[in-house]
PDB file of C-alpha atoms in Angstrom:
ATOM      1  CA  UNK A   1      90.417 119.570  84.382  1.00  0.00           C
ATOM      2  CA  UNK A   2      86.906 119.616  83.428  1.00  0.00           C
ATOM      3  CA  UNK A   3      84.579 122.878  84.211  1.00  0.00           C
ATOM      4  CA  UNK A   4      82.815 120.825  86.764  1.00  0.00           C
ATOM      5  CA  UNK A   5      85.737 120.659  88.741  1.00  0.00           C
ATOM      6  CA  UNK A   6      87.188 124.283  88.995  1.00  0.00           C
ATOM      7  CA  UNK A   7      86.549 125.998  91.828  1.00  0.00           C
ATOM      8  CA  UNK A   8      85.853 129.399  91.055  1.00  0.00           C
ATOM      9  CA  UNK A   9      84.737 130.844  93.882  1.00  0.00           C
ATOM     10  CA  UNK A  10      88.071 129.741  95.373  1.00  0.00           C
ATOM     11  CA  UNK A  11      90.099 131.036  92.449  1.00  0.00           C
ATOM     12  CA  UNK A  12      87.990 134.797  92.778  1.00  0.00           C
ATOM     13  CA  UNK A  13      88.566 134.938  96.530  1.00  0.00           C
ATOM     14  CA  UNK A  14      92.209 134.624  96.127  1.00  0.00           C
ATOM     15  CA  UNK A  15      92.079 136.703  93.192  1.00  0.00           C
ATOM     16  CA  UNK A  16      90.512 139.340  95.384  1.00  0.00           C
ATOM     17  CA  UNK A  17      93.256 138.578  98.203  1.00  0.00           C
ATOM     18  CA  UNK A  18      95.790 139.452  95.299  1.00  0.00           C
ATOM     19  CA  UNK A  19      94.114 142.600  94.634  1.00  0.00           C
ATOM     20  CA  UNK A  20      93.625 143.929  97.755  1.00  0.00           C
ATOM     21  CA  UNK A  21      96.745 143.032 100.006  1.00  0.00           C
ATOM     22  CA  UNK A  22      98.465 144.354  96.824  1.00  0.00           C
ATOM     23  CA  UNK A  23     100.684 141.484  96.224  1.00  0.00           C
ATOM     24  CA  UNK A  24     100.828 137.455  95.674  1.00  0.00           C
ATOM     25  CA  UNK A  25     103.208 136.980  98.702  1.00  0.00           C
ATOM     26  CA  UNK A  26     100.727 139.360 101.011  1.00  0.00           C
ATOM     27  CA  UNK A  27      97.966 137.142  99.822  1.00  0.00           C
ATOM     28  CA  UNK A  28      99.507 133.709 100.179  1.00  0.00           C
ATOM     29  CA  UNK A  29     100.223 134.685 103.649  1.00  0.00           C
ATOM     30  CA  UNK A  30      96.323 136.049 103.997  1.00  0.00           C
ATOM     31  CA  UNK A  31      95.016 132.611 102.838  1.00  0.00           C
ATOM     32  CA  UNK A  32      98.013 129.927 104.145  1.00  0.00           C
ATOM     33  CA  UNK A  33      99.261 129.492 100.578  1.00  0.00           C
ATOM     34  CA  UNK A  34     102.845 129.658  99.332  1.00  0.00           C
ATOM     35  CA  UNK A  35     103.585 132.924  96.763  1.00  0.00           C
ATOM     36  CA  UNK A  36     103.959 130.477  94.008  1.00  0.00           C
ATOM     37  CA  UNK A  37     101.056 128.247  94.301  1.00  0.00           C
ATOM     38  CA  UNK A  38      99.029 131.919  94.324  1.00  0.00           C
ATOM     39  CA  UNK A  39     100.681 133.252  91.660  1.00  0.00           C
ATOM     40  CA  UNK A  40     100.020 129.683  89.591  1.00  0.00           C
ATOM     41  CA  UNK A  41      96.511 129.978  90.124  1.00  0.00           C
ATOM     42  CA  UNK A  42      96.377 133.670  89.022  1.00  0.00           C
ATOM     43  CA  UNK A  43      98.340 132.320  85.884  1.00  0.00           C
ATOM     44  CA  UNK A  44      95.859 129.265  85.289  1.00  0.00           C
ATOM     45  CA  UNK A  45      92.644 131.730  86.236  1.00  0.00           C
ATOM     46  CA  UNK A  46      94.085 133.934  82.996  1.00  0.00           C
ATOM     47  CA  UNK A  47      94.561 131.060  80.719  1.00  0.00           C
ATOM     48  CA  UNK A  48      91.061 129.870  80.769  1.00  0.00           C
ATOM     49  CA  UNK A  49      89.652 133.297  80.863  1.00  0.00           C
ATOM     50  CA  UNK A  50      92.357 134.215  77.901  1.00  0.00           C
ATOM     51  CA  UNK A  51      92.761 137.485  79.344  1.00  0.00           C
ATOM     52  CA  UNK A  52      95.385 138.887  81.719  1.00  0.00           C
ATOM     53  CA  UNK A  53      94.207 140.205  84.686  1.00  0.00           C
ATOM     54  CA  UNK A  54      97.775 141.914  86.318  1.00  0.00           C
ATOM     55  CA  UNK A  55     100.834 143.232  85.072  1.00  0.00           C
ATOM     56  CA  UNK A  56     103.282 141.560  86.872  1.00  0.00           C
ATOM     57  CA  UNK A  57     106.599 144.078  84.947  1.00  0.00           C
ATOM     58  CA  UNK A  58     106.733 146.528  87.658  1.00  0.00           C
ATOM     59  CA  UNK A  59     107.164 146.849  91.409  1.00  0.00           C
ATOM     60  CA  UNK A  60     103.924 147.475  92.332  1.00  0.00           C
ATOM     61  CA  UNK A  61     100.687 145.086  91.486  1.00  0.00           C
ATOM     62  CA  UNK A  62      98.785 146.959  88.313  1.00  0.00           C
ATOM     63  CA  UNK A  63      95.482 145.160  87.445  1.00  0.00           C
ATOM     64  CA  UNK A  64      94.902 145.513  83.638  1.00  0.00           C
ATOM     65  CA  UNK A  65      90.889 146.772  82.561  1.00  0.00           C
ATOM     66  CA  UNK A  66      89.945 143.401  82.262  1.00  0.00           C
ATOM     67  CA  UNK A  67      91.077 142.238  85.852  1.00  0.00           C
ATOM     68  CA  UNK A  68      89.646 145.328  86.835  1.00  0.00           C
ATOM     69  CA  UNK A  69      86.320 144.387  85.492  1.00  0.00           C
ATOM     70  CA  UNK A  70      86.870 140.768  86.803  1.00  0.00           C
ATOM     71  CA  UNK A  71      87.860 141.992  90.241  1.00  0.00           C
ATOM     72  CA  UNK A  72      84.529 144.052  91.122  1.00  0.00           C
ATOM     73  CA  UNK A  73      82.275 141.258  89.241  1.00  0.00           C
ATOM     74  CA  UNK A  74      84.110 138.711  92.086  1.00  0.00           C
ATOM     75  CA  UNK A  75      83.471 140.620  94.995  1.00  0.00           C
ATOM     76  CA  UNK A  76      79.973 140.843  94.287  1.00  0.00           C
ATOM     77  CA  UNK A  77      79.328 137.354  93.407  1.00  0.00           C
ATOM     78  CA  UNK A  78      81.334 136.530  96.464  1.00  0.00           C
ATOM     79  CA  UNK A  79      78.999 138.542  98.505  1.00  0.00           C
ATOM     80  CA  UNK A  80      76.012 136.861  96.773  1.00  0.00           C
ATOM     81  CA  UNK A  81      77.300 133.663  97.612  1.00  0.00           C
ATOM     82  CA  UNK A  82      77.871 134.341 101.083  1.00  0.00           C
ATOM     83  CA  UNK A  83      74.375 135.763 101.398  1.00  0.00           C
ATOM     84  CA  UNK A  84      72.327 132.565  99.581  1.00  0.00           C
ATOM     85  CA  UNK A  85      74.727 130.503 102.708  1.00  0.00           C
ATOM     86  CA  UNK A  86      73.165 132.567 105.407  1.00  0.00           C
ATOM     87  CA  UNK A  87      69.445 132.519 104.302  1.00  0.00           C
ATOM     88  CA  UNK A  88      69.837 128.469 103.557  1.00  0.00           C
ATOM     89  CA  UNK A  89      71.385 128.476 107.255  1.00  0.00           C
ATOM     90  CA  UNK A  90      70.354 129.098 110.557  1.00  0.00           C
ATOM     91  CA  UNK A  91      70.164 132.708 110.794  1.00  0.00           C
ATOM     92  CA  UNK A  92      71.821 134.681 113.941  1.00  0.00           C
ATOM     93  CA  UNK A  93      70.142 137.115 115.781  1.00  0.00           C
ATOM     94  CA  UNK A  94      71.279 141.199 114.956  1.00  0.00           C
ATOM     95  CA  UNK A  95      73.062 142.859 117.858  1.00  0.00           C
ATOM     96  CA  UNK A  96      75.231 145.662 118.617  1.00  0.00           C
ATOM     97  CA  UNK A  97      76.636 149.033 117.194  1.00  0.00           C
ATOM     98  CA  UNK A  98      75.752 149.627 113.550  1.00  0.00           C
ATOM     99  CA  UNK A  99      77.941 153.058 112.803  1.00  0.00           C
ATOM    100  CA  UNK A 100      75.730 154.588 109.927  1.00  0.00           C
ATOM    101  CA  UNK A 101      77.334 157.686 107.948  1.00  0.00           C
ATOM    102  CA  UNK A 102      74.944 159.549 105.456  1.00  0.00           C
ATOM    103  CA  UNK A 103      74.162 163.243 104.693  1.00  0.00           C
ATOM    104  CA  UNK A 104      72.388 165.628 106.715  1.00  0.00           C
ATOM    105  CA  UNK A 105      69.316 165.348 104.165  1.00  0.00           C
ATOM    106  CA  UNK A 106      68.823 161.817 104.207  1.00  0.00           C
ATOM    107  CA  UNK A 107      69.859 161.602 107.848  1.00  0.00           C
ATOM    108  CA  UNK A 108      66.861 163.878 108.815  1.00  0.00           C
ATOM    109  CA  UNK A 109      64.419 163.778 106.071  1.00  0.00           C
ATOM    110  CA  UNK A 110      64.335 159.756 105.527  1.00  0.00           C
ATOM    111  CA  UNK A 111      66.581 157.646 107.413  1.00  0.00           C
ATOM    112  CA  UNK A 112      65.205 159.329 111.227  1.00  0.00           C
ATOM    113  CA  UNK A 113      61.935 158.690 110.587  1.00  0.00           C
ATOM    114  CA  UNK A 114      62.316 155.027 109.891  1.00  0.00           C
ATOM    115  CA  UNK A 115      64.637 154.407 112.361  1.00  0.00           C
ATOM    116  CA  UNK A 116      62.061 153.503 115.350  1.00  0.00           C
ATOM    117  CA  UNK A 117      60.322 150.915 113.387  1.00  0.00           C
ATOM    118  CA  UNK A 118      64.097 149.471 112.886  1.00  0.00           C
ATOM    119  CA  UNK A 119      64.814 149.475 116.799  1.00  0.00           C
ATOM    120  CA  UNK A 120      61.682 148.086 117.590  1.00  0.00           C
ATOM    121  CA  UNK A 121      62.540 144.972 114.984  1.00  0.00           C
ATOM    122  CA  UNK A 122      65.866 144.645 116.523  1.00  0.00           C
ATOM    123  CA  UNK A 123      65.822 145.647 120.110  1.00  0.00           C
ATOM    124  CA  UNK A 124      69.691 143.959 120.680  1.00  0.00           C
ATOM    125  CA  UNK A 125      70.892 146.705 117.918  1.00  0.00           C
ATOM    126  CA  UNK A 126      72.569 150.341 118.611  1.00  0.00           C
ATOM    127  CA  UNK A 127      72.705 152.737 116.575  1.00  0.00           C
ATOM    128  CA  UNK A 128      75.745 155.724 115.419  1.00  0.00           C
ATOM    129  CA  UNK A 129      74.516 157.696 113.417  1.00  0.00           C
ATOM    130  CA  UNK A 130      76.605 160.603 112.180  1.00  0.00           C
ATOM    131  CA  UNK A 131      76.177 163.555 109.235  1.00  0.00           C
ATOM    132  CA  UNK A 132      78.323 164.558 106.753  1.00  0.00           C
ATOM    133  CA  UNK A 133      78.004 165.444 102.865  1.00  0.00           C
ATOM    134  CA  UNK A 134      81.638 164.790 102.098  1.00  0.00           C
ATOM    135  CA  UNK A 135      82.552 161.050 100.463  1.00  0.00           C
ATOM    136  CA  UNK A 136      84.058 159.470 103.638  1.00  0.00           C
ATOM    137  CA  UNK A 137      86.548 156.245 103.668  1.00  0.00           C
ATOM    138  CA  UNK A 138      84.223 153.704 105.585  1.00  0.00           C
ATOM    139  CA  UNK A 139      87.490 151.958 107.447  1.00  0.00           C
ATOM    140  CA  UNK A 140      89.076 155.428 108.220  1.00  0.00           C
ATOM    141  CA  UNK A 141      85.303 156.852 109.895  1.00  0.00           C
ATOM    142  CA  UNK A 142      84.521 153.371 111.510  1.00  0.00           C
ATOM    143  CA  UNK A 143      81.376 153.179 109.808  1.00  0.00           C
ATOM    144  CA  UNK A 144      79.358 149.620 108.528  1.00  0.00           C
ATOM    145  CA  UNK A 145      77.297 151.783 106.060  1.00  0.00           C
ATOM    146  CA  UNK A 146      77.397 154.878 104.580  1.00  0.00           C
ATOM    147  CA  UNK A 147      74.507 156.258 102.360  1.00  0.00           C
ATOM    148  CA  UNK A 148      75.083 158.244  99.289  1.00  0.00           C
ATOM    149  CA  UNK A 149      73.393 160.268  96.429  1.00  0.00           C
ATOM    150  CA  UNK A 150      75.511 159.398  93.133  1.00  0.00           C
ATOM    151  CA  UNK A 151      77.415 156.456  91.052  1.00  0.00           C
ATOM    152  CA  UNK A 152      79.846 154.247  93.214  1.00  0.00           C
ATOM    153  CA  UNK A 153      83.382 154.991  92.088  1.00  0.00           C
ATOM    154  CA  UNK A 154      85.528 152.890  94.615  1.00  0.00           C
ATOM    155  CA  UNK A 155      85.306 149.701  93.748  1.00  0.00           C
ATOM    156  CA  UNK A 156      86.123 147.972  96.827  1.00  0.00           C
ATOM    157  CA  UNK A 157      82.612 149.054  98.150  1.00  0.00           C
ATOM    158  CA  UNK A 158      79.279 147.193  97.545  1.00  0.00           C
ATOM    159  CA  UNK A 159      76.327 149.216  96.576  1.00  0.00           C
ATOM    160  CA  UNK A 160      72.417 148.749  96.930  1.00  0.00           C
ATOM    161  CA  UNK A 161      70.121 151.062  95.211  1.00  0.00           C
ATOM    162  CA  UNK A 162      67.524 152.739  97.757  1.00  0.00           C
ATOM    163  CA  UNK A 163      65.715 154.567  95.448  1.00  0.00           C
ATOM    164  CA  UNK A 164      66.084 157.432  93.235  1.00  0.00           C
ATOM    165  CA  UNK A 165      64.560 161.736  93.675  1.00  0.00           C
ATOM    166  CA  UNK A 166      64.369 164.086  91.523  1.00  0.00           C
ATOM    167  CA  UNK A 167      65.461 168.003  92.199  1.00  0.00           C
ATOM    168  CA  UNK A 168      63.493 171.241  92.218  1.00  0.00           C
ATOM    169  CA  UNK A 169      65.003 174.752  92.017  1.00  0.00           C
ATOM    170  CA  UNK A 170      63.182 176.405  94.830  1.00  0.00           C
ATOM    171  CA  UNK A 171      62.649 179.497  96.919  1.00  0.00           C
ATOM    172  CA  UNK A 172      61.402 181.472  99.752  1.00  0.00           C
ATOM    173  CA  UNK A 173      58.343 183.438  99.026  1.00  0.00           C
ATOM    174  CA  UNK A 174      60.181 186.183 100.844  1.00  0.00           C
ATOM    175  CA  UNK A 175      62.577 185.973  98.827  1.00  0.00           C
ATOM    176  CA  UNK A 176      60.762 186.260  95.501  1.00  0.00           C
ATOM    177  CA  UNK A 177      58.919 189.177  96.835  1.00  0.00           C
ATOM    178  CA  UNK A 178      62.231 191.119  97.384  1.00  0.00           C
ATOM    179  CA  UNK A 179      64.112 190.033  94.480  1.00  0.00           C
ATOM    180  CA  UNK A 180      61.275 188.817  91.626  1.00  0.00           C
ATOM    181  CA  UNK A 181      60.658 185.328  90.260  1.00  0.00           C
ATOM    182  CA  UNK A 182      62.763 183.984  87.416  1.00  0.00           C
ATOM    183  CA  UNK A 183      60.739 183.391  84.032  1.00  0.00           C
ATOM    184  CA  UNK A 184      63.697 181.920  82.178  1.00  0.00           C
ATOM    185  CA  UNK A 185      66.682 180.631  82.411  1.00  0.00           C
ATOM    186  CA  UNK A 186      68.440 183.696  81.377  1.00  0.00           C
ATOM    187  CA  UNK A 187      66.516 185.575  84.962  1.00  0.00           C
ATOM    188  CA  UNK A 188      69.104 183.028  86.761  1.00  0.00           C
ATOM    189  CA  UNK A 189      71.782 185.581  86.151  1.00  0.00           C
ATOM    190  CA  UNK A 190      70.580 188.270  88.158  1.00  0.00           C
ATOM    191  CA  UNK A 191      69.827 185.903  91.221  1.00  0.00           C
ATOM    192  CA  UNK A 192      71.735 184.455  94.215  1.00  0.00           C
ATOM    193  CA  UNK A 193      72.044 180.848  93.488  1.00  0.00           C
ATOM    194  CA  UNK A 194      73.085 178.775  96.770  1.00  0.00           C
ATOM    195  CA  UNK A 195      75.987 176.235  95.753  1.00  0.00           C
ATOM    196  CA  UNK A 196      77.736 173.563  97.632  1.00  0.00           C
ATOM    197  CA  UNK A 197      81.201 173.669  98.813  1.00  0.00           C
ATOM    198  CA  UNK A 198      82.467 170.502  97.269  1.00  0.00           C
ATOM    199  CA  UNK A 199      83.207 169.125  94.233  1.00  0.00           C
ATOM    200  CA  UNK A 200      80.049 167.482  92.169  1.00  0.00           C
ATOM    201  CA  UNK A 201      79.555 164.988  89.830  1.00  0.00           C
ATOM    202  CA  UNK A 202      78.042 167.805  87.801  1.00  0.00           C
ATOM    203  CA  UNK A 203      79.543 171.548  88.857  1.00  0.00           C
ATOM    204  CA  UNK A 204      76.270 173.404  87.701  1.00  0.00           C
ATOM    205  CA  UNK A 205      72.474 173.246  87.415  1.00  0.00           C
ATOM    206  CA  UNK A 206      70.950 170.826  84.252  1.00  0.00           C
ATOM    207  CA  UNK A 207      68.087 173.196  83.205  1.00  0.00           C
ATOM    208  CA  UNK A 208      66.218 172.562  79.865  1.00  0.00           C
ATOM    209  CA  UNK A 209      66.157 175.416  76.954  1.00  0.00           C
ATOM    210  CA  UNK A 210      64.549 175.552  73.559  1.00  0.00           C
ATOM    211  CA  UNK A 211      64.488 171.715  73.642  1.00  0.00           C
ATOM    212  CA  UNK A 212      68.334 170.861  74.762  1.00  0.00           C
ATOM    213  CA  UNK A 213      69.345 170.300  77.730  1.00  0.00           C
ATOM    214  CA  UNK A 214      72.084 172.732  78.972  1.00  0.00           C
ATOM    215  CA  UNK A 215      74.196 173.256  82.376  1.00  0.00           C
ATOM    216  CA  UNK A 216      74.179 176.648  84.357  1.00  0.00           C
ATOM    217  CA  UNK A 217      77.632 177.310  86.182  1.00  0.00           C
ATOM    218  CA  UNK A 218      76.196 178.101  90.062  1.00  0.00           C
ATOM    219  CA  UNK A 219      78.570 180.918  90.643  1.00  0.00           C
ATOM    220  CA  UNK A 220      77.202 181.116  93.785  1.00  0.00           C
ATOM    221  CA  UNK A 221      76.722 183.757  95.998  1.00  0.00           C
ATOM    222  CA  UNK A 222      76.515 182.005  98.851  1.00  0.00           C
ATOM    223  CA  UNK A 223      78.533 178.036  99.478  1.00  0.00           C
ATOM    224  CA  UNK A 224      77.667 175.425 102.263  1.00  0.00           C
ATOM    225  CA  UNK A 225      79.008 171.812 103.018  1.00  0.00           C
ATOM    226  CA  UNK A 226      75.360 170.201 103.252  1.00  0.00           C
ATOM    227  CA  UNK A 227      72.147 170.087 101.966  1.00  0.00           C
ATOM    228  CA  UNK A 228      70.474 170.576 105.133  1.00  0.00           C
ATOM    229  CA  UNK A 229      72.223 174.210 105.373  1.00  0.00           C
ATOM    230  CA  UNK A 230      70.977 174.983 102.081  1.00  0.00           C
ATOM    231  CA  UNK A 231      67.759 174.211 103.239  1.00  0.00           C
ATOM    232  CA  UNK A 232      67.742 176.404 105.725  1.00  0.00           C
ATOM    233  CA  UNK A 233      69.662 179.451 103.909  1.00  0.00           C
ATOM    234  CA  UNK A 234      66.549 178.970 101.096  1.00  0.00           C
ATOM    235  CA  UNK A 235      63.528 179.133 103.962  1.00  0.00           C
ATOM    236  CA  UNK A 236      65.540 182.276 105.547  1.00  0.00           C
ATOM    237  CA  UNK A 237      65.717 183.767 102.324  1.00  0.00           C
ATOM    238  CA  UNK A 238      69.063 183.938 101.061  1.00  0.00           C
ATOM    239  CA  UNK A 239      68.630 182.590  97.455  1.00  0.00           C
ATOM    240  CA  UNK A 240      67.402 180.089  95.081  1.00  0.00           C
ATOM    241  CA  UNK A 241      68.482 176.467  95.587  1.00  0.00           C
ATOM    242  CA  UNK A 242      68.449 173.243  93.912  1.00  0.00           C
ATOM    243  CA  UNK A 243      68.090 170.369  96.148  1.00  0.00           C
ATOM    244  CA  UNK A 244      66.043 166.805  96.169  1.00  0.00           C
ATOM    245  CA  UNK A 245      63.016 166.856  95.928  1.00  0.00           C
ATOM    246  CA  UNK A 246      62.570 164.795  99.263  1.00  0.00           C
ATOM    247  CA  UNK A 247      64.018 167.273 100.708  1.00  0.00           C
ATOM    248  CA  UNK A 248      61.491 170.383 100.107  1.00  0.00           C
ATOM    249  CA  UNK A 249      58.232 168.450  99.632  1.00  0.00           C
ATOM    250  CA  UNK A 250      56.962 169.624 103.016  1.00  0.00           C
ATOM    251  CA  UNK A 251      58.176 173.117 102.518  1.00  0.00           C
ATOM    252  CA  UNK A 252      56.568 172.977  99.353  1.00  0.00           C
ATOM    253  CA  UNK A 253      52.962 172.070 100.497  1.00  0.00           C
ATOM    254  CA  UNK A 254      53.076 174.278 103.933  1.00  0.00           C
ATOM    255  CA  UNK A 255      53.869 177.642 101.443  1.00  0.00           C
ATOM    256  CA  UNK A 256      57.659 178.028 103.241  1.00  0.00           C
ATOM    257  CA  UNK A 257      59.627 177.343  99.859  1.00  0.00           C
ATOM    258  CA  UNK A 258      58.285 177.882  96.057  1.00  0.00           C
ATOM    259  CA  UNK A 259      59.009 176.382  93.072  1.00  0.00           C
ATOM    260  CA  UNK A 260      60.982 178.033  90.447  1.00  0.00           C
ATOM    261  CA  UNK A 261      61.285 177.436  86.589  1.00  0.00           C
ATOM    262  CA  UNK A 262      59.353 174.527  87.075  1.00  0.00           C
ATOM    263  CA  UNK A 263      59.162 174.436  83.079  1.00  0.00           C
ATOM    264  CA  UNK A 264      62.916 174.178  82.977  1.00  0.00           C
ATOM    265  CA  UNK A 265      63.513 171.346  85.151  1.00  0.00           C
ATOM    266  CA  UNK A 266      65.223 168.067  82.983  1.00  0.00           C
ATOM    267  CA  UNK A 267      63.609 165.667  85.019  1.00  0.00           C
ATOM    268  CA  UNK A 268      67.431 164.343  86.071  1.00  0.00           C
ATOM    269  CA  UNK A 269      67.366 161.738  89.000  1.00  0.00           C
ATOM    270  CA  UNK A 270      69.708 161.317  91.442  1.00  0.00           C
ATOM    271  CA  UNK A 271      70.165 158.158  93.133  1.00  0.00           C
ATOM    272  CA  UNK A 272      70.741 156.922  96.152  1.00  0.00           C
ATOM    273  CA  UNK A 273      72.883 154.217  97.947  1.00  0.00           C
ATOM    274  CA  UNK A 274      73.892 152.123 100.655  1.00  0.00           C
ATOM    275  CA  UNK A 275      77.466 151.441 100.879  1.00  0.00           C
ATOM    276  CA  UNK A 276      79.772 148.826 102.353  1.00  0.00           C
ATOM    277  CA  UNK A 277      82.336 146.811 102.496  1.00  0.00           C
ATOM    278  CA  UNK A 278      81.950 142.970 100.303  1.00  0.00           C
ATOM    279  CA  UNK A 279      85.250 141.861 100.803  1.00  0.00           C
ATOM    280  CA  UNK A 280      86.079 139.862 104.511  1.00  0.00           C
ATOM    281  CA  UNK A 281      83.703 136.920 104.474  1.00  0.00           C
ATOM    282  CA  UNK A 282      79.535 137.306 105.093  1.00  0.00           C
ATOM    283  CA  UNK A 283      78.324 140.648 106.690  1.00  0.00           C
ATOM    284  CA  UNK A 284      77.675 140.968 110.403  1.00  0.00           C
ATOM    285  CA  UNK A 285      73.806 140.075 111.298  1.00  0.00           C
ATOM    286  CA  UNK A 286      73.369 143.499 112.339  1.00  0.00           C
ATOM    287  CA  UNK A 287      74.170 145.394 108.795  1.00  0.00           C
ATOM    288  CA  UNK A 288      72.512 142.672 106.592  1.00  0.00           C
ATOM    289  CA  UNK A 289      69.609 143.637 108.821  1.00  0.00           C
ATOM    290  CA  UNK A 290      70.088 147.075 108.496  1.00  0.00           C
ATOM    291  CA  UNK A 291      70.097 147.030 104.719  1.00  0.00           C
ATOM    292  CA  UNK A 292      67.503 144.721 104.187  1.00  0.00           C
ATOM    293  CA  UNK A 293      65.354 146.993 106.166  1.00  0.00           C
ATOM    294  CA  UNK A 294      66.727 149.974 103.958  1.00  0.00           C
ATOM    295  CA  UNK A 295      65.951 148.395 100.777  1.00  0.00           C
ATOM    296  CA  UNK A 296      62.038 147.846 101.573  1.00  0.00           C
ATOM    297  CA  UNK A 297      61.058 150.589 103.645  1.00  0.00           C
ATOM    298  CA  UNK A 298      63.012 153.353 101.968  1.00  0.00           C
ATOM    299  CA  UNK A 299      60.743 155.676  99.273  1.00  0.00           C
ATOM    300  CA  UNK A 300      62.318 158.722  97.627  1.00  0.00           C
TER     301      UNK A 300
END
């Protein structure tokens, strides 16, 4: 069989069926195919790639690094491909519920303020929008999108970049009165330092020292679930924080919050996303419309 005349995206969305029904029977039956004639393909897809892609010795489907790799490259390019098919078609109007999950911060800081230019572009669209900080499981919450500070770690989710902040240590001038401002990193010691909750990608605060970069364990004096509450515990007083710059800009120029060890700061980013699910054939008019919209009108 000649290149020309393999069907690849055919052999990735099975390949993807495999993967995520968690079998080659549970797939055949997902795309009218007997067990064998899936489990050929899978066989003939590994012969021309000269890799294998699953371990087929135990009870349970194991994808080996390379199908892994192979896997999340196919969902994406099986997204793409659904997306060039809807802009060469013609395109359906957005309607309905779009169920949006993303942190208090971003909720109230970026995404609420946008959101009436959004409604008035799509008047047949609803929006349900809730807040939470912790990573949530989009199929479990209900939810078409969910927005996120951080790398994308489950790979059955599509991400697109929104745009990137970075973070400021900061404080209320209240509280610097009472307590004295930090020169050095070394002053952090002897302050509160607000800390979140939940596990981080990085369990401390990246501060930069006689010309290295080095990480200051939070042992906090005071934990919340959100950034939002942090926020507000910095403005009433209750410590320093660290939190996205987005977030405190306003504070910042109206005199509410300060900023602290300025001179330290590593000039880390964190970035943000918008997550959803690739897999299940093209996305609902509604969400592509909703993350198109993200993608050009967001600026952090």
């Amino acid at each position: 069989m000649s290149r020309q005349d393999i069907n690849r995206s055919g052999e990735m969305e099975v390949f993807v069926s495999v993967v995520e029904r968690g079998g080659f029977t549970a797939a055949a039956l997902a795309r009218r195919m007997t067990p064998s004639a899936v489990s050929k393909l899978v066989a003939r897809l590994e012969q021309r790639l000269g890799a294998r892609l699953v371990n087929r010795s135990t009870r349970k489907l194991q994808l080996t690094p390379e199908g892994c790799a192979f896997y999340e490259r196919s969902i994406a390019i099986l997204a793409d491909i659904a997306e060039a098919e809807r802009q060469a078609s013609s395109g359906e109007q957005a309607s309905g519920r779009i169920r949006i999950n993303t942190s208090g911060s971003f909720g109230n800081h970026v995404l609420a303020p946008l959101m009436p230019a959004f409604m008035a572009l799509h008047p047949a669209v609803t929006l349900d929008i809730s807040h939470t900080d912790r990573i949530v499981d989009l199929m479990e919450e209900r939810a078409d999108v969910a927005i996120r500070a951080g790398p994308l770690k489950n790979s059955s989710l599509i991400a697109r970049k929104l745009g990137a902040t970075g973070k400021i240590i900061v404080a209320s001038p209240d509280y610097l009165r009472r307590h004295g401002e930090p020169r050095t990193v070394a002053d952090l010691r002897r302050h509160c330092r607000i800390g979140f909750s939940y596990a981080r990608a990085v369990e401390g605060w990246p501060l930069r020292e006689d010309g290295e970069t080095i990480t200051i364990p939070i042992t906090p004096g005071v934990q919340v679930g959100d950034g939002e509450a942090m926020r507000h515990l910095a403005l009433s007083g209750a410590g320093l924080a660290r939190l996205a710059a987005f977030t405190v800009r306003t504070d910042i120029d109206a005199g509410r919050l300060m900023p602290v060890l300025d001179e330290a700061n590593p000039g880390d980013l964190e970035e943000f996303y918008a997550l959803y699910m690739g897999q299940g054939g093209p996305l609902p008019a509604r969400v592509r419309a909703l993350l198109d919209f993200l993608a050009s009108h967001v600026r952090i």
